[in-house]
Amino acid sequence: MNFVNRFRDWDDVEEYEAGSIIYSEQDSADVMYLVLSGEVELTLRGESIGHEKKGGMLGEMAMISSATRNAQATAVRKTRLARLNKQQFKEVVAQDPEFSLQVMNVLANRLRAVDQFISTRQTKQA
């Protein structure tokens, strides 16, 4: 499901030029983002683990655990992101429970990508 329309008029929007780092591994994690336009590459230790385009989410783990970032997010081309802190996230989920299901789906897919990353690295080292 595409939630871009819900965030079209969102107050907290950030723009990044191509090549700009949105966040790096080990940065503090207290917000998540929804891609309104553009594309973001997620990398783990310099290796790509996925891309998020319009309607995609990144930094979603920050809504569950305020630890540090596990990956780096870099704008592939000019990108607009809606920024949500934990309170905003809770409000959106209360208004639209489907949104939380979408976040869980993203988390599950991200876990699969990291599992694949680990498996590939182990194969290369063997």
Steps between C-alpha positions, in 0.01 A plus 500: 500500500628847414477755781649791307166682475461490878833682537470732199435803724713382793660788692839339557652433156869485415662518157829341400706537185640195320791354696397660830518279806171500690645304790804282561564177685526566874310832484238536772161368390195697606306562178381309195436623147246445226626561146277758331713516185840389385697194603711396798761225510554313825847358556648284772877518538519651153291233327153568364213332682221675313341808350192691610302703249179702520282350774791313659610531861836521667620529855191314619695310765533830688130479581557178689849545641677832544843348465738598222459462126602164359530619141583808298234675292613700198288694250548349154338801335325810631274367775220636721434323829223537757662478843313336790606492863361243744207714611396573141537130418268405788243755385506374141468137616204592724327671207590234244585149628587392142805722530641284782449190286695666222783581742506137616517390137796730440672367814450140383639580155795685652575199721499276191740737326739497795477120521594486131786744564636278781460184293681654203789619718536158660508337155770743382712430808476122464 
